[in-house]
Short mmCIF file of C-alpha atoms and ligand atoms in Angstrom, two decimals:
data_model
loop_
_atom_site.label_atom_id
_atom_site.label_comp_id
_atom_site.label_asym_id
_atom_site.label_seq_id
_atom_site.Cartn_x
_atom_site.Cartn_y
_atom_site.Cartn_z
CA UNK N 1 195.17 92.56 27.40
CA UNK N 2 194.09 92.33 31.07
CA UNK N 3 191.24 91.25 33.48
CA UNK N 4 189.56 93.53 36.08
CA UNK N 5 189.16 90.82 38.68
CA UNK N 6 191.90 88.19 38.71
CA UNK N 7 193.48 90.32 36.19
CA UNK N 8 195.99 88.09 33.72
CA UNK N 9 198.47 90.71 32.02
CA UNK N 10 199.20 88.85 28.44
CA UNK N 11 202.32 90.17 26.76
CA UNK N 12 202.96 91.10 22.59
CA UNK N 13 204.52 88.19 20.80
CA UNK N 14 204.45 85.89 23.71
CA UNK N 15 200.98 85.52 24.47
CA UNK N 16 199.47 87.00 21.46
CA UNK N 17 200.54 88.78 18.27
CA UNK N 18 198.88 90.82 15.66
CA UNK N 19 198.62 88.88 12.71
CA UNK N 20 199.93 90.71 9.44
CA UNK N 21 196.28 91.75 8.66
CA UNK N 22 193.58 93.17 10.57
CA UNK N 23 192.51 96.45 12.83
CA UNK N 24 192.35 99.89 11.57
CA UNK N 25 193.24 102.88 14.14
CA UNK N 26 193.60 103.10 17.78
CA UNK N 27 191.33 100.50 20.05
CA UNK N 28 190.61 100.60 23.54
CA UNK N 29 188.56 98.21 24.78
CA UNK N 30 187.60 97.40 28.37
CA UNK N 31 186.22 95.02 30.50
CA UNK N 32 184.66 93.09 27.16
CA UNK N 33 183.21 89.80 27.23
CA UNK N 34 184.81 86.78 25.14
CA UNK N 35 182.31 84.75 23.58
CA UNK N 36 183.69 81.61 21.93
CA UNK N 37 182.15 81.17 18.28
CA UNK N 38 179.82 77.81 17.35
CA UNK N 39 181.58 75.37 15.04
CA UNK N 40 184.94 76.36 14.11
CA UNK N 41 184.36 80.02 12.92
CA UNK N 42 183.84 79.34 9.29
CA UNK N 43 180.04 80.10 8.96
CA UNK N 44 177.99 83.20 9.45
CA UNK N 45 175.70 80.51 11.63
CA UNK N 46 178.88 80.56 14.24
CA UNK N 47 178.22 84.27 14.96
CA UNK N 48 174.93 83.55 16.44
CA UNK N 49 175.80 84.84 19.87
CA UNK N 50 178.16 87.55 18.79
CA UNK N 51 175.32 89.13 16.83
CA UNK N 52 172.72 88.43 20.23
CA UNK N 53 175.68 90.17 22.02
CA UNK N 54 175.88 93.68 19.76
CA UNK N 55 171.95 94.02 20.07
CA UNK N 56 172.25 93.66 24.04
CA UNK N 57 173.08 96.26 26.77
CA UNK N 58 176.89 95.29 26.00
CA UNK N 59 176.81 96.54 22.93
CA UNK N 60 179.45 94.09 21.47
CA UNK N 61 181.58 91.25 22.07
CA UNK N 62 184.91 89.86 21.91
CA UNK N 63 185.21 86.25 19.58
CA UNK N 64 187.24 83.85 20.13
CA UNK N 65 187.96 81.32 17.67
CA UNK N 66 188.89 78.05 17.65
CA UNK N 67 192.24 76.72 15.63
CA UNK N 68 190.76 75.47 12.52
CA UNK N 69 191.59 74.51 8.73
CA UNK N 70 188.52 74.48 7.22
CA UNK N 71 188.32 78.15 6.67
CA UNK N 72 191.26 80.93 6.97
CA UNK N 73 191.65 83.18 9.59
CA UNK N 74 190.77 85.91 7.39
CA UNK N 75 187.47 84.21 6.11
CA UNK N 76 186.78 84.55 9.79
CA UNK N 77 187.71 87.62 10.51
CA UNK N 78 185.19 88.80 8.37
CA UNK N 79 182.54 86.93 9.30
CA UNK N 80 183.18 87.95 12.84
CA UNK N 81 183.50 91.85 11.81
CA UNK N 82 179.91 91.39 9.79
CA UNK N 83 178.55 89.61 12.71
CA UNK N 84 179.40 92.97 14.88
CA UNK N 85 182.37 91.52 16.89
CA UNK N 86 184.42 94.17 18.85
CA UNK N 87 187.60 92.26 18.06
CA UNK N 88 188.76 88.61 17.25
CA UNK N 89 191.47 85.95 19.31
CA UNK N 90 192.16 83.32 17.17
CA UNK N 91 194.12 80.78 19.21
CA UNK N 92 196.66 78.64 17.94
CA UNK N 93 200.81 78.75 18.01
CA UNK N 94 201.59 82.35 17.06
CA UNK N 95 204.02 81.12 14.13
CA UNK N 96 201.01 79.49 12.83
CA UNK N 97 197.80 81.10 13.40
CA UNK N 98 198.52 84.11 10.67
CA UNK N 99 196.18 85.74 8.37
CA UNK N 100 198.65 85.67 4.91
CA UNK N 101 197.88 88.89 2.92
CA UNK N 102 197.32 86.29 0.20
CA UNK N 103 193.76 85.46 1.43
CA UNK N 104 193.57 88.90 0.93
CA UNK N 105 193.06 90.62 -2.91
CA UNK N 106 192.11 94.10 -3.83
CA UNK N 107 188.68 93.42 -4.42
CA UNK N 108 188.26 91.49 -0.72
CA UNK N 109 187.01 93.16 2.20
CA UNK N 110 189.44 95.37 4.99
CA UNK N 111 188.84 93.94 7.91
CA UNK N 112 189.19 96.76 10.27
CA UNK N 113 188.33 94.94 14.11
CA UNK N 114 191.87 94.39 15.57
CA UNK N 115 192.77 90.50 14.83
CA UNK N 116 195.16 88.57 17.06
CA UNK N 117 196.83 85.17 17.81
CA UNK N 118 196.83 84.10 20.86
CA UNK N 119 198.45 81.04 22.51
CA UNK N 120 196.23 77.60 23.19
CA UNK N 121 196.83 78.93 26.88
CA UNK N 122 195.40 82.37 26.39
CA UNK N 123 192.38 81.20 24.93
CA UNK N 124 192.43 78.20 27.66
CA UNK N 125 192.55 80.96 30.69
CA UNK N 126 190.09 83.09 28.86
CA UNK N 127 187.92 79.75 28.44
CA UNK N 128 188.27 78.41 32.30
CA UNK N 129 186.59 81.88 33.49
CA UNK N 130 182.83 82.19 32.65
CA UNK N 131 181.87 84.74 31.56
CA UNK N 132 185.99 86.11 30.99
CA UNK N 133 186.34 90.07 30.26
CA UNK N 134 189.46 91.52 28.48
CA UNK N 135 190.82 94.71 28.19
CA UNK N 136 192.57 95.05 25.07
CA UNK N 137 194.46 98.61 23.49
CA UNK N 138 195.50 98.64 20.30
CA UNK N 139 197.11 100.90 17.69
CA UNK N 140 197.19 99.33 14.39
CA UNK N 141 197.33 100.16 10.73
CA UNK N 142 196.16 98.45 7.66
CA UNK N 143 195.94 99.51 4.71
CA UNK N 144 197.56 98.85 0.89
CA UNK N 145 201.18 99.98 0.03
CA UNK N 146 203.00 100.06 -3.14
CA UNK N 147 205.78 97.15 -3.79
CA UNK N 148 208.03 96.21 -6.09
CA UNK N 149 210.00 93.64 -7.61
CA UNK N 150 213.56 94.03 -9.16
CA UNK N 151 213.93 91.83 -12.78
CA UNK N 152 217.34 91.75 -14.46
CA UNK N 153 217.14 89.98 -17.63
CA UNK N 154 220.85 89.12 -19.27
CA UNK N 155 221.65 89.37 -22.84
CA UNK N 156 222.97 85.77 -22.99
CA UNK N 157 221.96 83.42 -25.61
CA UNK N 158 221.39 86.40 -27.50
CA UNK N 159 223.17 87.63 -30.87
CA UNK N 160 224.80 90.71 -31.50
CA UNK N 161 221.95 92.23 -33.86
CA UNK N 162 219.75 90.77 -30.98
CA UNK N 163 218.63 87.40 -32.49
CA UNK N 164 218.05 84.89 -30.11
CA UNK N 165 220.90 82.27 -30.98
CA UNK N 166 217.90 79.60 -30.68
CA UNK N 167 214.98 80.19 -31.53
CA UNK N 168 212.33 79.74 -28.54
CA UNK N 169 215.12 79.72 -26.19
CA UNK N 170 214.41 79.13 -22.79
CA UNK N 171 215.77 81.79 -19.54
CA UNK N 172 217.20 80.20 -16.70
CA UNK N 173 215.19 82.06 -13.83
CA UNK N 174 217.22 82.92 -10.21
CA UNK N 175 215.82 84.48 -7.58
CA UNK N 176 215.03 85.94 -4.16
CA UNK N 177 213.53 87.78 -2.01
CA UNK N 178 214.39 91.38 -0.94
CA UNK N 179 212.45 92.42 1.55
CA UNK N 180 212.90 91.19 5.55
CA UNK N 181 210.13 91.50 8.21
CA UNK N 182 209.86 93.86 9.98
CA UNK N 183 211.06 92.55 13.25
CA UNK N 184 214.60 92.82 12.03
CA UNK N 185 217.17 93.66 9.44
CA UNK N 186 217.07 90.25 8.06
CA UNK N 187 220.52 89.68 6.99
CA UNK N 188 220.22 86.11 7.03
CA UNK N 189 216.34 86.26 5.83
CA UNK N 190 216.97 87.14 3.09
CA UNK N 191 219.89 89.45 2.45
CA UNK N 192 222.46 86.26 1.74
CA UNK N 193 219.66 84.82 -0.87
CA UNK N 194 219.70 88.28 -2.43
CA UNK N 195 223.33 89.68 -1.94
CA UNK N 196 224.29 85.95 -3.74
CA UNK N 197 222.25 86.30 -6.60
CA UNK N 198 223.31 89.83 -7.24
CA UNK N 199 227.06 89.01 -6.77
CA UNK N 200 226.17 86.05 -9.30
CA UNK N 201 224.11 88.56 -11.63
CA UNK N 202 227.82 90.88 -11.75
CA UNK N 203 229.84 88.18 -12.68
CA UNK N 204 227.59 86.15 -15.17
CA UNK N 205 227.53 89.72 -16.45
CA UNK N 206 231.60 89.99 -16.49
CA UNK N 207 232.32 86.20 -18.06
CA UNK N 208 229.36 85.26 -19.71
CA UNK N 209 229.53 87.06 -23.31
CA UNK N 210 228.76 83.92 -24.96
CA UNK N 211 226.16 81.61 -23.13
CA UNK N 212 224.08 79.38 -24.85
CA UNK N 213 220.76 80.10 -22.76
CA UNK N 214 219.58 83.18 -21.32
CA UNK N 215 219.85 84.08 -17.82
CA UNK N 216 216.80 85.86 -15.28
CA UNK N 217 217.13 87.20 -12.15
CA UNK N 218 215.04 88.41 -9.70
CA UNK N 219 214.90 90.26 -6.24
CA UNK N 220 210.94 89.94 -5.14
CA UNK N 221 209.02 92.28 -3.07
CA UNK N 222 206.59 91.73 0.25
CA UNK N 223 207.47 88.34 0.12
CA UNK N 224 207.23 88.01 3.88
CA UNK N 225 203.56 89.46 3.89
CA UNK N 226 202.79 85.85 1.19
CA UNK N 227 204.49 85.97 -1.71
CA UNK N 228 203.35 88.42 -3.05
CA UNK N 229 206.17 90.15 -5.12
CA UNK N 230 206.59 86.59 -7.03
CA UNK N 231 202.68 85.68 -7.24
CA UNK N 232 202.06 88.47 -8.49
CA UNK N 233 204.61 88.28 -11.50
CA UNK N 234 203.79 84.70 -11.91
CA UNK N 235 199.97 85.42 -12.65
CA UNK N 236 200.57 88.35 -14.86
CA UNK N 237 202.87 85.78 -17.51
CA UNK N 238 201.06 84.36 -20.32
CA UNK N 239 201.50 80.79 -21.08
CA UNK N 240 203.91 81.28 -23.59
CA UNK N 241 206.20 83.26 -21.24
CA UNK N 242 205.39 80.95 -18.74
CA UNK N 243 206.47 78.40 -21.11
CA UNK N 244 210.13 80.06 -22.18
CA UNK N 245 211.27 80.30 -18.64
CA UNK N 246 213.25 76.84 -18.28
CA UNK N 247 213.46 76.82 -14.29
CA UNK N 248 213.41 79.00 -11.34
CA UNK N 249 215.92 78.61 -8.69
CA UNK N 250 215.19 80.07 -5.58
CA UNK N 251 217.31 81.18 -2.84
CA UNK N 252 215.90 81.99 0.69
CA UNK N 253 218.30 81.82 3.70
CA UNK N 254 221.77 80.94 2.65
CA UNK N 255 224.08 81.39 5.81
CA UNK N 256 221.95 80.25 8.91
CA UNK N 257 224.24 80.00 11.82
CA UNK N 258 222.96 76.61 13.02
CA UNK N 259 222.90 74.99 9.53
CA UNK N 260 222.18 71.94 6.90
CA UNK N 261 222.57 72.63 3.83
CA UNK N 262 219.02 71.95 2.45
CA UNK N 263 218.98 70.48 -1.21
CA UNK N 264 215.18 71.00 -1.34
CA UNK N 265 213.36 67.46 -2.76
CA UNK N 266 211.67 68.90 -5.76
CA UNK N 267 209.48 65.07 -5.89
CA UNK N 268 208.21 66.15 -3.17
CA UNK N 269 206.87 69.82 -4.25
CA UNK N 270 203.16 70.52 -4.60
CA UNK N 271 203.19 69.83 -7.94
CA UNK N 272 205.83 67.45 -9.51
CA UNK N 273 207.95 68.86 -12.49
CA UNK N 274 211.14 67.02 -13.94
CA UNK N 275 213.31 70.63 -14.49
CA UNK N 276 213.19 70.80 -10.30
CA UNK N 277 214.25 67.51 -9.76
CA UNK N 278 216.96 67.97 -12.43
CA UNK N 279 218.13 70.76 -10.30
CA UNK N 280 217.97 68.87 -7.63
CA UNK N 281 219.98 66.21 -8.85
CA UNK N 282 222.93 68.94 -10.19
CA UNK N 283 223.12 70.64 -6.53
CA UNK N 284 223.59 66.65 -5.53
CA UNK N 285 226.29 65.74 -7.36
CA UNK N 286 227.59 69.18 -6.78
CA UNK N 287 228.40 68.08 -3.51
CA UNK N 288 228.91 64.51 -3.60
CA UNK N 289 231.45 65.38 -6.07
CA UNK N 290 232.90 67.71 -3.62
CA UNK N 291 232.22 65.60 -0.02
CA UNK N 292 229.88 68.01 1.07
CA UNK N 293 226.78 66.69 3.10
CA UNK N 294 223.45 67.76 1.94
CA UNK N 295 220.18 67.18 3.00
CA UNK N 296 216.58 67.13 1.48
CA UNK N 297 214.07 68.79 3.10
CA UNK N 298 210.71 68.89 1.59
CA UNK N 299 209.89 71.88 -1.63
CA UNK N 300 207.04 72.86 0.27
CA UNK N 301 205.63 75.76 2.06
CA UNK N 302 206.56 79.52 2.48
CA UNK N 303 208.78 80.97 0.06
CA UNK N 304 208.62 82.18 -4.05
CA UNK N 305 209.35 78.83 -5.71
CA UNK N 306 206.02 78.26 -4.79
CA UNK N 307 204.71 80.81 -6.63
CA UNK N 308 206.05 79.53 -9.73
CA UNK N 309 205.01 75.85 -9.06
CA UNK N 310 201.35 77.17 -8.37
CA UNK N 311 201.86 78.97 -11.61
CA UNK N 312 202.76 75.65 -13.26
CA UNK N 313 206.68 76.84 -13.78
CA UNK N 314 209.28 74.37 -12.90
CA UNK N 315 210.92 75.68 -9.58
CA UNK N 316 213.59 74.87 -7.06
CA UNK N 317 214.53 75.57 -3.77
CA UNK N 318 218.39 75.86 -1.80
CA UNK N 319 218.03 77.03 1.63
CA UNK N 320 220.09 76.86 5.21
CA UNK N 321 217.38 76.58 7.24
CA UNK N 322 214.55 78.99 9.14
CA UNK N 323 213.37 78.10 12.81
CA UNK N 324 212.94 74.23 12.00
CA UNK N 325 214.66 72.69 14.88
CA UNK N 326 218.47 70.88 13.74
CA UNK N 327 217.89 67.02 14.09
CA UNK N 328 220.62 64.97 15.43
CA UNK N 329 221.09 63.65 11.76
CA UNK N 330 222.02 67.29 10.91
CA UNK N 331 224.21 67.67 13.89
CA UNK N 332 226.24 64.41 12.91
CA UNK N 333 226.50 66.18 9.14
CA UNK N 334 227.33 69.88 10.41
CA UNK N 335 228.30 70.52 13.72
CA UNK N 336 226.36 72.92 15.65
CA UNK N 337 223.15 72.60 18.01
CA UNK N 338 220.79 69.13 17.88
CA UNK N 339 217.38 70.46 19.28
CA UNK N 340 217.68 73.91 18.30
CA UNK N 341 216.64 76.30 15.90
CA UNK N 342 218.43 76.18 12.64
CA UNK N 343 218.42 79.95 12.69
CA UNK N 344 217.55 80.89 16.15
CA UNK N 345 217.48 85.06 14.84
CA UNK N 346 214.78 84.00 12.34
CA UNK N 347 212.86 86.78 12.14
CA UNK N 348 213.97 88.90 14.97
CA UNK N 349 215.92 92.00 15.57
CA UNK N 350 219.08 90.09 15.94
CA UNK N 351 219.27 88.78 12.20
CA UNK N 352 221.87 91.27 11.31
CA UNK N 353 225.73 90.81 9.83
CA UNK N 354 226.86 88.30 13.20
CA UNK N 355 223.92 85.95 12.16
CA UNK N 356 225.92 84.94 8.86
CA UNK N 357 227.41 81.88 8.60
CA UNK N 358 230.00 82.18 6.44
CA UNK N 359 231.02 78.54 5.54
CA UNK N 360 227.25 78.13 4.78
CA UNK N 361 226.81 80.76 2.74
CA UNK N 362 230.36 80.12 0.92
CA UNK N 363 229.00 76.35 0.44
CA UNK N 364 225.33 77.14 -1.05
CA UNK N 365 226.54 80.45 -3.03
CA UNK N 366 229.49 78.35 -4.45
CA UNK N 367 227.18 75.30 -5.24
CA UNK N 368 224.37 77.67 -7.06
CA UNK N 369 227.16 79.65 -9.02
CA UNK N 370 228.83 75.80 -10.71
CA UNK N 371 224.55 74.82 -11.36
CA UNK N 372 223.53 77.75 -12.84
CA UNK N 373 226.81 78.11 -15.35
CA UNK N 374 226.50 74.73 -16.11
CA UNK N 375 222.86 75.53 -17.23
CA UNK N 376 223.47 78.05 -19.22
CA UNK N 377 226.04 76.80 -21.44
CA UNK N 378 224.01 73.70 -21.82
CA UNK N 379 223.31 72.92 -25.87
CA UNK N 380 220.12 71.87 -25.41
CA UNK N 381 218.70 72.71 -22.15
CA UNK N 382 215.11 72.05 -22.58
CA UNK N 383 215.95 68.09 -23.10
CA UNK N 384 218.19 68.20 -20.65
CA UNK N 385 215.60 69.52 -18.07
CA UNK N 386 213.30 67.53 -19.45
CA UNK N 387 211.21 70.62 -20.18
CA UNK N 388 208.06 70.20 -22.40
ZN1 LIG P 401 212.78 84.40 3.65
#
């Protein structure tokens, strides 16, 4: 992006990023006026000027939008393509304002205008000039790919003429996600989540002839674009499937270099179960036993656990740690950085092998491996989860 007079130069993925959705083909776009919508951008009413601006000798119009919960970004992006806009700015912080291919399903709408984030500042420059002009290129893609996710299910708590040893037994369900973004290789995010399950998939495999509960694992797909791999499964299980899976355990980010060891709080998910918290409890006196330090951050937000607590499946969570900044609290416990990223490669191009913490990973992988065994030679794991 750039100005003709006073010309301001904005810069990818400091100023502004592409959100994961939005613009079809090349663009290039200059000396266009930003209009900033009405309201917050959630009504076709905001568009009022946009439209005025199509129908005039400009031909079209940039909008800007304001930062704003009541609607998503893509509820607004489509408003603002039907409206006639040339393009949309939705400011915000980058990591935040993001159009999740959730809002999106295959019967929704393409938006096809190029959609960005851009900083509080951008929009604040573009804002202090009236009337401001940008000149924006783009070359952009959307469109729908196939995806897929990877389900192992094991043979434990299974007879030899294939009986289930009880009847209505219930799986215990491990998983994580396969994919990375883009940006990087995503070693940490989430190749030690998936290289640890699979390493725990071989050897349950090796030792585990005779386990009283059946084991599931999984390795999602496009679970960076929203969850999709795991939302996706979730919604096509009928309640009775739904119903035999005892937990899911999810791993996401095992071996972040600036670490805590994050025992997620399962009272604290979306939507309370007792199996999570049960979980919880095991990882806990895992490591109490042990003298490790843990720490509970909140079962909330981004990753597939939430896919099965939406779906009303017990779920949780063990993770290192993304770009949440290390409190001194986790400094005392761990060592490393106070004030800095907990994984300061998260989501960039230098995620690769040298971003693996190895006592990290050796701590969480170790931790899941003692749970999950202990779970599946459990006699009666349903009333132990307190699964109904
Ligand atoms: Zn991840």
């Amino acid at each position: 992006m750039d100005t003709t007079t006073n010309a301001i130069v904005f810069e990818d993925m400091i100023d502004f990023r592409q959100p994961r959705y939005g613009g079809d083909g090349k663009f290039d776009l200059q000396g266009k006026r930003v209009i900033l919508v009405g309201g917050v951008g959630c009504e076709a009413s905001d568009y009022l000027e946009i439209q005025e601006c199509v129908d005039s000798a400009e031909g079209g119009c940039v909008a800007l939008l304001p930062r704003s919960s009541d609607c998503t970004l893509y509820d607004s992006a489509v408003l603002a393509e039907s409206a006639g806009a040339l393009a949309v700015l939705a400011s915000g912080p980058l990591t935040n304002t993001r159009v999740r291919d959730t809002w999106w399903t295959p019967d929704s709408t393409l938006v096809t205008i190029p959609t960005f984030s851009v900083t509080n500042s951008v929009s604040s420059s573009l804002l202090s000039l009236t009337p401001s002009y940008v000149d924006l290129t783009a070359n952009l893609e959307v469109g729908v790919h196939p995806t897929y996710n990877v389900i192992a299910q094991g043979k434990g708590g299974i007879e030899k003429d294939g009986a289930e040893k009880r009847s209505g037994s219930q799986s215990v369900f491990v998983g994580a996600h396969l994919d990375s973004v883009a940006a990087g290789p995503g070693l940490n995010d989430n190749g030690s989540g998936s290289a640890t399950i699979l390493e725990i998939a071989i050897q349950v495999s090796k030792i585990g002839g005779d386990l009283n509960n059946p084991v599931r694992f999984a390795w999602w797909g496009a679970e960076e674009e929203g969850l999709i791999g795991s939302r996706h499964y979730v919604a096509q299980l009928s309640d009775s499937e739904k119903s035999r899976i005892a937990v899911y355990m999810n791993h996401d980010m095992l071996a972040s270099p600036n670490y805590i060891i994050n025992v997620k709080n399962a009272t604290d998910a979306p939507l309370v179960t007792k199996p999570g918290q049960v979980v919880q409890g095991m990882y806990e006196d895992y490591y109490n036993t042990r003298k490790v330090p843990f720490m509970n951050g909140p079962l909330q937000g981004g990753s597939d656990f939430l896919s099965f607590l939406e779906g009303d499946v017990p779920a949780h969570g063990m993770s290192a740690g993304a770009g949440e900044i290390k409190t001194d609290e986790g400094r005392t416990l761990y060592g490393g950085l106070a004030d800095a990223p907990l994984d300061p490669c998260y989501h960039r191009a230098c995620d690769t092998i040298d971003n693996i913490n190895q006592q990290c990973l050796t701590d969480i992988s170790q931790a899941t491996s003692n749970v999950l065994w202990s779970l599946l030679n459990k006699d009666n794991l349903a009333s132990f989860l307190g699964r109904n």
